[in-house]
Amino acid sequence: MRPLVHPAIEAIRPEAILHALSDPSRAAIFARIMGAGCVEACASVSTLGDRVIPKSSLSSHIKVLREAGLIRSERHGVEMRNHSRGAEVEARFPGLLGAIMNAYASEDSAARAAADAGAAEGQTPSA
Amino acid sequence: MRPLVHPAIEAIRPEAILHALSDPSRAAIFARIMGAGCVEACASVSTLGDRVIPKSSLSSHIKVLREAGLIRSERHGVEMRNHSRGAEVEARFPGLLGAIMNAYASEDSAARAAADAGAAEGQTPSA
DNA sequence: TCAGTAGTTCCGAAATCCTGAACTATGGGA
DNA sequence: TCCCATAGTTCAGGATTTCGGAACTACTGA
């Protein structure tokens, strides 16, 4: 158990943020942490939609988010509390997180609409 | 020489854009293509700062940008013209590209300032 | 002390990335 | 027309990264 590493706000690099959020699973995890009053244990994000994320994968996703500077993790007894650092990142890179999370949100709603339309016609949506 | 693939605007996925721009080399290439009146041959971006990018790497970077929907490439005789699709992407994901390119720009100027300060003190900037 | 829970680390397999070498495609002389 | 130069692509390999199961550590409560 090596100590948790959190980059200082001025050491956060845009490429790390983009890389961290370029994985839809990680983006979804981050969205939950941002949305859930800024605190969320790892266990509570272990399923995404209908997909189960293995513990070891989840642990490394959380680590990537932490080392990118997107979240701050603290051990509280046996569990881990993950806080969003969204406000700090927003101050350093204005508009970045909002635009990224918006892009995913609009993508999701478009995909859902397409799936619904396909289901209504009794078809799978065309790839 | 298989034909060039360009995704339709509605098929562009945020994760592809983030992945494409999460590499600083690709982000720099894209910045040049955006900046250079929207047209730039591959050969003209073959060096980035003081680093030379091998032809094969450049070709695959351009391919990643193209398949993410960030640029449009056309063969003109022996060379390739790369146009930015920034306006289209902006319409689909408002604010995304601007925020990303801003983040890199502010990072670059911060790094340059730090390097200058270090040079003024006769030190290398601390990692 | 023991059992249970939460998360991390390790390690092998799979996927991805980088790049030199060989290749294709085009244009311009001679 | 043939040959060469230029611009870029494809292929193959090795290096790096990612994924996930198994074993592990850390903490709590009984």
PDB file of C-alpha atoms (C1' of nucleotides) in Angstrom:
ATOM      1  CA  MET A   1       0.000   0.000   0.000  1.00  0.00           C
ATOM      2  CA  ARG A   2       2.071   2.876  -1.142  1.00  0.00           C
ATOM      3  CA  PRO A   3       0.801   6.344  -0.222  1.00  0.00           C
ATOM      4  CA  LEU A   4      -1.719   8.052  -2.492  1.00  0.00           C
ATOM      5  CA  VAL A   5      -0.266  10.451  -5.054  1.00  0.00           C
ATOM      6  CA  HIS A   6      -2.105  13.659  -5.934  1.00  0.00           C
ATOM      7  CA  PRO A   7      -0.488  16.115  -8.319  1.00  0.00           C
ATOM      8  CA  ALA A   8      -0.410  19.768  -7.285  1.00  0.00           C
ATOM      9  CA  ILE A   9      -2.874  21.842  -9.261  1.00  0.00           C
ATOM     10  CA  GLU A  10      -0.100  23.522 -11.261  1.00  0.00           C
ATOM     11  CA  ALA A  11       1.392  20.125 -12.125  1.00  0.00           C
ATOM     12  CA  ILE A  12      -1.772  18.877 -13.812  1.00  0.00           C
ATOM     13  CA  ARG A  13      -1.246  18.312 -17.538  1.00  0.00           C
ATOM     14  CA  PRO A  14      -3.935  18.539 -20.177  1.00  0.00           C
ATOM     15  CA  GLU A  15      -2.778  15.348 -21.892  1.00  0.00           C
ATOM     16  CA  ALA A  16      -3.256  13.421 -18.650  1.00  0.00           C
ATOM     17  CA  ILE A  17      -6.800  14.721 -18.308  1.00  0.00           C
ATOM     18  CA  LEU A  18      -7.641  13.917 -21.918  1.00  0.00           C
ATOM     19  CA  HIS A  19      -6.122  10.489 -21.631  1.00  0.00           C
ATOM     20  CA  ALA A  20      -7.984   9.768 -18.395  1.00  0.00           C
ATOM     21  CA  LEU A  21     -11.303  10.840 -19.875  1.00  0.00           C
ATOM     22  CA  SER A  22     -10.748   9.261 -23.293  1.00  0.00           C
ATOM     23  CA  ASP A  23     -11.932   5.971 -21.832  1.00  0.00           C
ATOM     24  CA  PRO A  24     -15.740   5.953 -21.586  1.00  0.00           C
ATOM     25  CA  SER A  25     -15.647   3.825 -18.426  1.00  0.00           C
ATOM     26  CA  ARG A  26     -13.398   6.287 -16.681  1.00  0.00           C
ATOM     27  CA  ALA A  27     -15.455   9.207 -17.926  1.00  0.00           C
ATOM     28  CA  ALA A  28     -18.575   7.553 -16.500  1.00  0.00           C
ATOM     29  CA  ILE A  29     -16.857   6.931 -13.165  1.00  0.00           C
ATOM     30  CA  PHE A  30     -15.735  10.539 -13.045  1.00  0.00           C
ATOM     31  CA  ALA A  31     -19.229  11.753 -13.928  1.00  0.00           C
ATOM     32  CA  ARG A  32     -20.615   9.800 -10.998  1.00  0.00           C
ATOM     33  CA  ILE A  33     -18.032  11.138  -8.597  1.00  0.00           C
ATOM     34  CA  MET A  34     -18.742  14.683  -9.778  1.00  0.00           C
ATOM     35  CA  GLY A  35     -22.482  14.159  -9.559  1.00  0.00           C
ATOM     36  CA  ALA A  36     -22.668  12.383  -6.209  1.00  0.00           C
ATOM     37  CA  GLY A  37     -22.109  15.384  -3.959  1.00  0.00           C
ATOM     38  CA  CYS A  38     -18.407  15.028  -4.697  1.00  0.00           C
ATOM     39  CA  VAL A  39     -17.918  11.937  -2.531  1.00  0.00           C
ATOM     40  CA  GLU A  40     -18.208   8.344  -3.633  1.00  0.00           C
ATOM     41  CA  ALA A  41     -16.649   5.091  -2.494  1.00  0.00           C
ATOM     42  CA  CYS A  42     -15.062   2.828  -5.106  1.00  0.00           C
ATOM     43  CA  ALA A  43     -17.541   0.050  -4.445  1.00  0.00           C
ATOM     44  CA  SER A  44     -20.455   2.263  -5.440  1.00  0.00           C
ATOM     45  CA  VAL A  45     -19.152   2.667  -8.981  1.00  0.00           C
ATOM     46  CA  SER A  46     -18.305  -0.979  -9.536  1.00  0.00           C
ATOM     47  CA  THR A  47     -21.082  -1.411 -12.077  1.00  0.00           C
ATOM     48  CA  LEU A  48     -21.608   0.908 -15.036  1.00  0.00           C
ATOM     49  CA  GLY A  49     -24.958   0.433 -16.669  1.00  0.00           C
ATOM     50  CA  ASP A  50     -25.192  -3.335 -17.043  1.00  0.00           C
ATOM     51  CA  ARG A  51     -21.471  -3.974 -17.148  1.00  0.00           C
ATOM     52  CA  VAL A  52     -19.566  -5.114 -14.060  1.00  0.00           C
ATOM     53  CA  ILE A  53     -16.053  -3.722 -13.708  1.00  0.00           C
ATOM     54  CA  PRO A  54     -13.571  -6.093 -12.038  1.00  0.00           C
ATOM     55  CA  LYS A  55     -12.096  -4.759  -8.815  1.00  0.00           C
ATOM     56  CA  SER A  56      -8.576  -4.623 -10.153  1.00  0.00           C
ATOM     57  CA  SER A  57      -9.654  -2.677 -13.232  1.00  0.00           C
ATOM     58  CA  LEU A  58     -11.674  -0.290 -11.111  1.00  0.00           C
ATOM     59  CA  SER A  59      -8.712   0.267  -8.841  1.00  0.00           C
ATOM     60  CA  SER A  60      -6.494   1.169 -11.756  1.00  0.00           C
ATOM     61  CA  HIS A  61      -9.133   3.420 -13.335  1.00  0.00           C
ATOM     62  CA  ILE A  62      -9.409   5.301 -10.058  1.00  0.00           C
ATOM     63  CA  LYS A  63      -5.649   5.550  -9.931  1.00  0.00           C
ATOM     64  CA  VAL A  64      -5.512   7.048 -13.429  1.00  0.00           C
ATOM     65  CA  LEU A  65      -8.153   9.632 -12.511  1.00  0.00           C
ATOM     66  CA  ARG A  66      -6.300  10.466  -9.309  1.00  0.00           C
ATOM     67  CA  GLU A  67      -2.914  10.830 -10.968  1.00  0.00           C
ATOM     68  CA  ALA A  68      -4.427  12.969 -13.704  1.00  0.00           C
ATOM     69  CA  GLY A  69      -5.558  15.336 -10.940  1.00  0.00           C
ATOM     70  CA  LEU A  70      -9.277  14.830 -11.526  1.00  0.00           C
ATOM     71  CA  ILE A  71     -10.125  13.351  -8.133  1.00  0.00           C
ATOM     72  CA  ARG A  72      -8.758  13.305  -4.618  1.00  0.00           C
ATOM     73  CA  SER A  73      -8.907  10.023  -2.687  1.00  0.00           C
ATOM     74  CA  GLU A  74      -8.810   9.565   1.054  1.00  0.00           C
ATOM     75  CA  ARG A  75      -8.904   6.397   3.055  1.00  0.00           C
ATOM     76  CA  HIS A  76     -11.678   6.442   5.629  1.00  0.00           C
ATOM     77  CA  GLY A  77     -11.353   3.302   7.651  1.00  0.00           C
ATOM     78  CA  VAL A  78     -11.773   0.399   5.316  1.00  0.00           C
ATOM     79  CA  GLU A  79     -13.118   2.348   2.413  1.00  0.00           C
ATOM     80  CA  MET A  80     -11.945   5.032   0.040  1.00  0.00           C
ATOM     81  CA  ARG A  81     -13.708   8.343  -0.448  1.00  0.00           C
ATOM     82  CA  ASN A  82     -13.217   9.957  -3.808  1.00  0.00           C
ATOM     83  CA  HIS A  83     -13.782  13.693  -4.126  1.00  0.00           C
ATOM     84  CA  SER A  84     -13.969  15.522  -7.405  1.00  0.00           C
ATOM     85  CA  ARG A  85     -11.290  18.148  -8.006  1.00  0.00           C
ATOM     86  CA  GLY A  86     -13.491  19.613 -10.732  1.00  0.00           C
ATOM     87  CA  ALA A  87     -13.468  23.116  -9.280  1.00  0.00           C
ATOM     88  CA  GLU A  88      -9.681  23.255  -9.140  1.00  0.00           C
ATOM     89  CA  VAL A  89      -9.346  21.891 -12.653  1.00  0.00           C
ATOM     90  CA  GLU A  90     -11.973  24.334 -13.879  1.00  0.00           C
ATOM     91  CA  ALA A  91      -9.955  27.210 -12.431  1.00  0.00           C
ATOM     92  CA  ARG A  92      -6.832  26.012 -14.198  1.00  0.00           C
ATOM     93  CA  PHE A  93      -8.359  24.969 -17.524  1.00  0.00           C
ATOM     94  CA  PRO A  94     -11.597  26.929 -17.860  1.00  0.00           C
ATOM     95  CA  GLY A  95     -14.411  25.169 -19.666  1.00  0.00           C
ATOM     96  CA  LEU A  96     -12.476  21.953 -20.252  1.00  0.00           C
ATOM     97  CA  LEU A  97     -14.312  19.547 -17.989  1.00  0.00           C
ATOM     98  CA  GLY A  98     -17.699  21.030 -18.763  1.00  0.00           C
ATOM     99  CA  ALA A  99     -17.186  20.667 -22.500  1.00  0.00           C
ATOM    100  CA  ILE A 100     -15.951  17.088 -22.179  1.00  0.00           C
ATOM    101  CA  MET A 101     -18.761  15.955 -19.899  1.00  0.00           C
ATOM    102  CA  ASN A 102     -21.279  17.697 -22.147  1.00  0.00           C
ATOM    103  CA  ALA A 103     -19.888  15.951 -25.177  1.00  0.00           C
ATOM    104  CA  TYR A 104     -20.319  12.562 -23.512  1.00  0.00           C
ATOM    105  CA  ALA A 105     -23.791  13.475 -22.295  1.00  0.00           C
ATOM    106  CA  SER A 106     -24.968  14.513 -25.746  1.00  0.00           C
ATOM    107  CA  GLU A 107     -23.405  11.398 -27.237  1.00  0.00           C
ATOM    108  CA  ASP A 108     -25.216   9.237 -24.690  1.00  0.00           C
ATOM    109  CA  SER A 109     -28.584  10.813 -25.288  1.00  0.00           C
ATOM    110  CA  ALA A 110     -28.120  10.502 -29.064  1.00  0.00           C
ATOM    111  CA  ALA A 111     -27.201   6.821 -28.693  1.00  0.00           C
ATOM    112  CA  ARG A 112     -30.169   6.212 -26.425  1.00  0.00           C
ATOM    113  CA  ALA A 113     -32.542   7.932 -28.856  1.00  0.00           C
ATOM    114  CA  ALA A 114     -31.154   5.840 -31.718  1.00  0.00           C
ATOM    115  CA  ALA A 115     -31.535   2.651 -29.677  1.00  0.00           C
ATOM    116  CA  ASP A 116     -35.123   3.558 -28.766  1.00  0.00           C
ATOM    117  CA  ALA A 117     -35.959   4.303 -32.392  1.00  0.00           C
ATOM    118  CA  GLY A 118     -34.425   0.987 -33.399  1.00  0.00           C
ATOM    119  CA  ALA A 119     -36.341  -0.877 -30.683  1.00  0.00           C
ATOM    120  CA  ALA A 120     -39.595   0.794 -31.777  1.00  0.00           C
ATOM    121  CA  GLU A 121     -39.038  -0.565 -35.270  1.00  0.00           C
ATOM    122  CA  GLY A 122     -38.037  -3.958 -33.970  1.00  0.00           C
ATOM    123  CA  GLN A 123     -34.532  -3.551 -35.308  1.00  0.00           C
ATOM    124  CA  THR A 124     -31.108  -3.289 -33.789  1.00  0.00           C
ATOM    125  CA  PRO A 125     -29.583   0.097 -34.541  1.00  0.00           C
ATOM    126  CA  SER A 126     -27.348  -0.070 -37.586  1.00  0.00           C
ATOM    127  CA  ALA A 127     -23.650   0.144 -36.898  1.00  0.00           C
TER     128      ALA A 127
ATOM    129  CA  MET B   1      -3.576   2.744 -50.839  1.00  0.00           C
ATOM    130  CA  ARG B   2      -6.979   2.168 -49.460  1.00  0.00           C
ATOM    131  CA  PRO B   3      -9.432   5.036 -49.773  1.00  0.00           C
ATOM    132  CA  LEU B   4      -9.486   7.724 -47.083  1.00  0.00           C
ATOM    133  CA  VAL B   5     -12.071   7.237 -44.355  1.00  0.00           C
ATOM    134  CA  HIS B   6     -13.887  10.229 -42.875  1.00  0.00           C
ATOM    135  CA  PRO B   7     -16.622   9.652 -40.303  1.00  0.00           C
ATOM    136  CA  ALA B   8     -19.921  11.471 -40.813  1.00  0.00           C
ATOM    137  CA  ILE B   9     -20.360  14.306 -38.354  1.00  0.00           C
ATOM    138  CA  GLU B  10     -23.003  12.413 -36.399  1.00  0.00           C
ATOM    139  CA  ALA B  11     -20.710   9.378 -36.138  1.00  0.00           C
ATOM    140  CA  ILE B  12     -17.950  11.306 -34.377  1.00  0.00           C
ATOM    141  CA  ARG B  13     -17.424  10.062 -30.829  1.00  0.00           C
ATOM    142  CA  PRO B  14     -16.095  12.147 -27.965  1.00  0.00           C
ATOM    143  CA  GLU B  15     -13.754   9.377 -26.817  1.00  0.00           C
ATOM    144  CA  ALA B  16     -12.109   9.324 -30.249  1.00  0.00           C
ATOM    145  CA  ILE B  17     -11.524  13.073 -30.108  1.00  0.00           C
ATOM    146  CA  LEU B  18     -10.111  12.910 -26.587  1.00  0.00           C
ATOM    147  CA  HIS B  19      -7.895   9.999 -27.487  1.00  0.00           C
ATOM    148  CA  ALA B  20      -6.633  11.734 -30.626  1.00  0.00           C
ATOM    149  CA  LEU B  21      -5.810  14.929 -28.728  1.00  0.00           C
ATOM    150  CA  SER B  22      -4.434  13.205 -25.627  1.00  0.00           C
ATOM    151  CA  ASP B  23      -1.120  12.874 -27.439  1.00  0.00           C
ATOM    152  CA  PRO B  24       0.722  16.217 -27.359  1.00  0.00           C
ATOM    153  CA  SER B  25       2.276  15.556 -30.780  1.00  0.00           C
ATOM    154  CA  ARG B  26      -1.110  15.029 -32.348  1.00  0.00           C
ATOM    155  CA  ALA B  27      -2.540  18.028 -30.536  1.00  0.00           C
ATOM    156  CA  ALA B  28       0.307  20.152 -31.902  1.00  0.00           C
ATOM    157  CA  ILE B  29      -0.268  18.828 -35.421  1.00  0.00           C
ATOM    158  CA  PHE B  30      -3.956  19.585 -35.139  1.00  0.00           C
ATOM    159  CA  ALA B  31      -3.230  23.070 -33.803  1.00  0.00           C
ATOM    160  CA  ARG B  32      -1.088  23.750 -36.849  1.00  0.00           C
ATOM    161  CA  ILE B  33      -3.704  22.488 -39.242  1.00  0.00           C
ATOM    162  CA  MET B  34      -6.344  24.629 -37.536  1.00  0.00           C
ATOM    163  CA  GLY B  35      -4.085  27.648 -37.517  1.00  0.00           C
ATOM    164  CA  ALA B  36      -2.712  27.440 -41.047  1.00  0.00           C
ATOM    165  CA  GLY B  37      -5.775  28.687 -42.894  1.00  0.00           C
ATOM    166  CA  CYS B  38      -7.232  25.205 -42.571  1.00  0.00           C
ATOM    167  CA  VAL B  39      -4.943  23.616 -45.173  1.00  0.00           C
ATOM    168  CA  GLU B  40      -1.613  22.001 -44.536  1.00  0.00           C
ATOM    169  CA  ALA B  41       0.380  19.268 -46.254  1.00  0.00           C
ATOM    170  CA  CYS B  42       1.769  16.457 -44.144  1.00  0.00           C
ATOM    171  CA  ALA B  43       5.348  17.365 -44.969  1.00  0.00           C
ATOM    172  CA  SER B  44       4.926  20.808 -43.427  1.00  0.00           C
ATOM    173  CA  VAL B  45       4.236  19.376 -39.975  1.00  0.00           C
ATOM    174  CA  SER B  46       7.042  16.850 -39.998  1.00  0.00           C
ATOM    175  CA  THR B  47       8.955  18.693 -37.280  1.00  0.00           C
ATOM    176  CA  LEU B  48       7.445  19.828 -33.993  1.00  0.00           C
ATOM    177  CA  GLY B  49       9.611  22.255 -32.133  1.00  0.00           C
ATOM    178  CA  ASP B  50      13.034  20.632 -32.246  1.00  0.00           C
ATOM    179  CA  ARG B  51      11.779  17.075 -32.542  1.00  0.00           C
ATOM    180  CA  VAL B  52      11.597  15.325 -35.912  1.00  0.00           C
ATOM    181  CA  ILE B  53       8.640  13.010 -36.394  1.00  0.00           C
ATOM    182  CA  PRO B  54       9.348   9.973 -38.587  1.00  0.00           C
ATOM    183  CA  LYS B  55       7.227   9.806 -41.734  1.00  0.00           C
ATOM    184  CA  SER B  56       5.491   6.628 -40.695  1.00  0.00           C
ATOM    185  CA  SER B  57       4.571   8.047 -37.304  1.00  0.00           C
ATOM    186  CA  LEU B  58       3.305  11.213 -38.902  1.00  0.00           C
ATOM    187  CA  SER B  59       1.188   9.219 -41.298  1.00  0.00           C
ATOM    188  CA  SER B  60      -0.436   7.304 -38.481  1.00  0.00           C
ATOM    189  CA  HIS B  61      -0.973  10.444 -36.391  1.00  0.00           C
ATOM    190  CA  ILE B  62      -2.742  12.047 -39.341  1.00  0.00           C
ATOM    191  CA  LYS B  63      -4.799   8.909 -39.751  1.00  0.00           C
ATOM    192  CA  VAL B  64      -5.871   9.001 -36.098  1.00  0.00           C
ATOM    193  CA  LEU B  65      -6.902  12.653 -36.419  1.00  0.00           C
ATOM    194  CA  ARG B  66      -8.790  11.890 -39.627  1.00  0.00           C
ATOM    195  CA  GLU B  67     -10.630   8.882 -38.218  1.00  0.00           C
ATOM    196  CA  ALA B  68     -11.535  10.830 -35.087  1.00  0.00           C
ATOM    197  CA  GLY B  69     -13.259  13.322 -37.403  1.00  0.00           C
ATOM    198  CA  LEU B  70     -10.953  16.227 -36.572  1.00  0.00           C
ATOM    199  CA  ILE B  71      -9.522  16.736 -40.053  1.00  0.00           C
ATOM    200  CA  ARG B  72     -10.434  16.030 -43.647  1.00  0.00           C
ATOM    201  CA  SER B  73      -7.690  14.865 -45.997  1.00  0.00           C
ATOM    202  CA  GLU B  74      -7.622  15.084 -49.770  1.00  0.00           C
ATOM    203  CA  ARG B  75      -5.002  13.940 -52.179  1.00  0.00           C
ATOM    204  CA  HIS B  76      -3.868  16.745 -54.489  1.00  0.00           C
ATOM    205  CA  GLY B  77      -1.452  15.269 -56.950  1.00  0.00           C
ATOM    206  CA  VAL B  78       1.473  13.905 -55.029  1.00  0.00           C
ATOM    207  CA  GLU B  79       0.657  15.582 -51.770  1.00  0.00           C
ATOM    208  CA  MET B  80      -2.072  15.517 -49.152  1.00  0.00           C
ATOM    209  CA  ARG B  81      -4.061  18.548 -48.057  1.00  0.00           C
ATOM    210  CA  ASN B  82      -5.424  18.428 -44.556  1.00  0.00           C
ATOM    211  CA  HIS B  83      -8.375  20.650 -43.678  1.00  0.00           C
ATOM    212  CA  SER B  84      -9.598  21.208 -40.151  1.00  0.00           C
ATOM    213  CA  ARG B  85     -13.145  20.048 -39.421  1.00  0.00           C
ATOM    214  CA  GLY B  86     -13.097  22.260 -36.342  1.00  0.00           C
ATOM    215  CA  ALA B  87     -16.279  24.116 -37.279  1.00  0.00           C
ATOM    216  CA  GLU B  88     -18.266  20.912 -37.718  1.00  0.00           C
ATOM    217  CA  VAL B  89     -16.956  19.478 -34.468  1.00  0.00           C
ATOM    218  CA  GLU B  90     -17.694  22.742 -32.698  1.00  0.00           C
ATOM    219  CA  ALA B  91     -21.298  22.568 -33.875  1.00  0.00           C
ATOM    220  CA  ARG B  92     -21.661  19.041 -32.576  1.00  0.00           C
ATOM    221  CA  PHE B  93     -19.718  19.399 -29.306  1.00  0.00           C
ATOM    222  CA  PRO B  94     -19.821  23.098 -28.429  1.00  0.00           C
ATOM    223  CA  GLY B  95     -16.766  24.437 -26.669  1.00  0.00           C
ATOM    224  CA  LEU B  96     -14.877  21.161 -26.693  1.00  0.00           C
ATOM    225  CA  LEU B  97     -12.070  21.937 -29.122  1.00  0.00           C
ATOM    226  CA  GLY B  98     -11.645  25.470 -27.842  1.00  0.00           C
ATOM    227  CA  ALA B  99     -11.281  24.312 -24.266  1.00  0.00           C
ATOM    228  CA  ILE B 100      -8.796  21.591 -25.202  1.00  0.00           C
ATOM    229  CA  MET B 101      -6.635  23.815 -27.355  1.00  0.00           C
ATOM    230  CA  ASN B 102      -6.724  26.517 -24.686  1.00  0.00           C
ATOM    231  CA  ALA B 103      -5.633  24.040 -22.054  1.00  0.00           C
ATOM    232  CA  TYR B 104      -2.623  23.052 -24.149  1.00  0.00           C
ATOM    233  CA  ALA B 105      -1.825  26.681 -24.928  1.00  0.00           C
ATOM    234  CA  SER B 106      -1.879  27.696 -21.263  1.00  0.00           C
ATOM    235  CA  GLU B 107       0.185  24.651 -20.368  1.00  0.00           C
ATOM    236  CA  ASP B 108       2.746  25.561 -23.029  1.00  0.00           C
ATOM    237  CA  SER B 109       3.073  29.151 -21.900  1.00  0.00           C
ATOM    238  CA  ALA B 110       3.384  28.044 -18.268  1.00  0.00           C
ATOM    239  CA  ALA B 111       6.111  25.556 -19.209  1.00  0.00           C
ATOM    240  CA  ARG B 112       7.933  28.182 -21.241  1.00  0.00           C
ATOM    241  CA  ALA B 113       7.752  30.675 -18.399  1.00  0.00           C
ATOM    242  CA  ALA B 114       9.080  28.072 -15.967  1.00  0.00           C
ATOM    243  CA  ALA B 115      11.913  27.196 -18.360  1.00  0.00           C
ATOM    244  CA  ASP B 116      12.806  30.875 -18.788  1.00  0.00           C
ATOM    245  CA  ALA B 117      12.810  31.412 -15.034  1.00  0.00           C
ATOM    246  CA  GLY B 118      15.002  28.359 -14.606  1.00  0.00           C
ATOM    247  CA  ALA B 119      17.395  29.543 -17.301  1.00  0.00           C
ATOM    248  CA  ALA B 120      17.588  32.980 -15.681  1.00  0.00           C
ATOM    249  CA  GLU B 121      18.690  31.335 -12.448  1.00  0.00           C
ATOM    250  CA  GLY B 122      21.079  29.019 -14.244  1.00  0.00           C
ATOM    251  CA  GLN B 123      19.026  25.997 -13.215  1.00  0.00           C
ATOM    252  CA  THR B 124      17.029  23.394 -14.981  1.00  0.00           C
ATOM    253  CA  PRO B 125      13.387  23.616 -13.939  1.00  0.00           C
ATOM    254  CA  SER B 126      12.614  21.139 -11.182  1.00  0.00           C
ATOM    255  CA  ALA B 127      10.570  18.129 -12.190  1.00  0.00           C
TER     256      ALA B 127
ATOM    257  C1'  DT C   1      -8.104 -13.472  17.523  1.00  0.00           C
ATOM    258  C1'  DC C   2     -10.935 -14.413  13.655  1.00  0.00           C
ATOM    259  C1'  DA C   3     -13.951 -13.410   9.822  1.00  0.00           C
ATOM    260  C1'  DG C   4     -15.524 -10.190   6.540  1.00  0.00           C
ATOM    261  C1'  DT C   5     -15.123  -6.100   3.627  1.00  0.00           C
ATOM    262  C1'  DA C   6     -12.567  -2.675   0.663  1.00  0.00           C
ATOM    263  C1'  DG C   7      -9.098  -1.952  -2.111  1.00  0.00           C
ATOM    264  C1'  DT C   8      -4.142  -2.793  -4.027  1.00  0.00           C
ATOM    265  C1'  DT C   9      -0.505  -5.271  -6.172  1.00  0.00           C
ATOM    266  C1'  DC C  10       1.344  -8.742  -9.113  1.00  0.00           C
ATOM    267  C1'  DC C  11       1.727 -11.020 -13.281  1.00  0.00           C
ATOM    268  C1'  DG C  12       0.599 -13.115 -17.746  1.00  0.00           C
ATOM    269  C1'  DA C  13      -2.133 -12.406 -21.911  1.00  0.00           C
ATOM    270  C1'  DA C  14      -3.995  -9.218 -25.216  1.00  0.00           C
ATOM    271  C1'  DA C  15      -4.141  -4.887 -27.374  1.00  0.00           C
ATOM    272  C1'  DT C  16      -1.958  -0.775 -28.862  1.00  0.00           C
ATOM    273  C1'  DC C  17       1.837   2.260 -30.197  1.00  0.00           C
ATOM    274  C1'  DC C  18       6.195   3.519 -32.524  1.00  0.00           C
ATOM    275  C1'  DT C  19       9.191   3.459 -36.363  1.00  0.00           C
ATOM    276  C1'  DG C  20      12.528   1.667 -40.004  1.00  0.00           C
ATOM    277  C1'  DA C  21      12.175  -0.548 -44.359  1.00  0.00           C
ATOM    278  C1'  DA C  22       9.790  -1.524 -48.311  1.00  0.00           C
ATOM    279  C1'  DC C  23       6.139  -0.139 -51.029  1.00  0.00           C
ATOM    280  C1'  DT C  24       2.534   2.722 -54.031  1.00  0.00           C
ATOM    281  C1'  DA C  25       1.171   6.787 -56.426  1.00  0.00           C
ATOM    282  C1'  DT C  26       2.004  10.995 -58.837  1.00  0.00           C
ATOM    283  C1'  DG C  27       4.548  14.619 -61.446  1.00  0.00           C
ATOM    284  C1'  DG C  28       8.424  16.312 -64.098  1.00  0.00           C
ATOM    285  C1'  DG C  29      12.057  16.082 -67.084  1.00  0.00           C
ATOM    286  C1'  DA C  30      14.998  13.978 -70.893  1.00  0.00           C
TER     287       DA C  30
ATOM    288  C1'  DT D   1       7.963   6.664 -72.887  1.00  0.00           C
ATOM    289  C1'  DC D   2      11.147   5.743 -69.198  1.00  0.00           C
ATOM    290  C1'  DC D   3      13.317   7.075 -65.141  1.00  0.00           C
ATOM    291  C1'  DC D   4      13.837   9.626 -61.059  1.00  0.00           C
ATOM    292  C1'  DA D   5      12.321  12.393 -57.159  1.00  0.00           C
ATOM    293  C1'  DT D   6       8.802  13.401 -53.920  1.00  0.00           C
ATOM    294  C1'  DA D   7       4.823  12.459 -50.709  1.00  0.00           C
ATOM    295  C1'  DG D   8       2.676   9.310 -48.193  1.00  0.00           C
ATOM    296  C1'  DT D   9       1.156   4.356 -46.877  1.00  0.00           C
ATOM    297  C1'  DT D  10       1.683  -0.265 -45.341  1.00  0.00           C
ATOM    298  C1'  DC D  11       4.002  -3.868 -43.028  1.00  0.00           C
ATOM    299  C1'  DA D  12       6.555  -6.083 -39.401  1.00  0.00           C
ATOM    300  C1'  DG D  13       9.006  -6.067 -35.150  1.00  0.00           C
ATOM    301  C1'  DG D  14       9.722  -4.735 -30.676  1.00  0.00           C
ATOM    302  C1'  DA D  15       8.319  -1.718 -26.799  1.00  0.00           C
ATOM    303  C1'  DT D  16       4.749  -0.097 -24.070  1.00  0.00           C
ATOM    304  C1'  DT D  17       0.164  -0.090 -22.097  1.00  0.00           C
ATOM    305  C1'  DT D  18      -4.097  -2.156 -20.615  1.00  0.00           C
ATOM    306  C1'  DC D  19      -7.023  -5.802 -18.698  1.00  0.00           C
ATOM    307  C1'  DG D  20      -8.407  -8.925 -15.209  1.00  0.00           C
ATOM    308  C1'  DG D  21      -7.863 -13.059 -12.049  1.00  0.00           C
ATOM    309  C1'  DA D  22      -5.489 -14.425  -7.891  1.00  0.00           C
ATOM    310  C1'  DA D  23      -3.223 -13.337  -3.947  1.00  0.00           C
ATOM    311  C1'  DC D  24      -2.325  -9.885  -0.905  1.00  0.00           C
ATOM    312  C1'  DT D  25      -2.736  -5.770   2.738  1.00  0.00           C
ATOM    313  C1'  DA D  26      -5.460  -2.834   5.725  1.00  0.00           C
ATOM    314  C1'  DC D  27      -9.113  -2.001   8.605  1.00  0.00           C
ATOM    315  C1'  DT D  28     -13.519  -3.065  11.427  1.00  0.00           C
ATOM    316  C1'  DG D  29     -16.591  -5.537  14.351  1.00  0.00           C
ATOM    317  C1'  DA D  30     -17.698  -9.476  17.119  1.00  0.00           C
TER     318       DA D  30
END
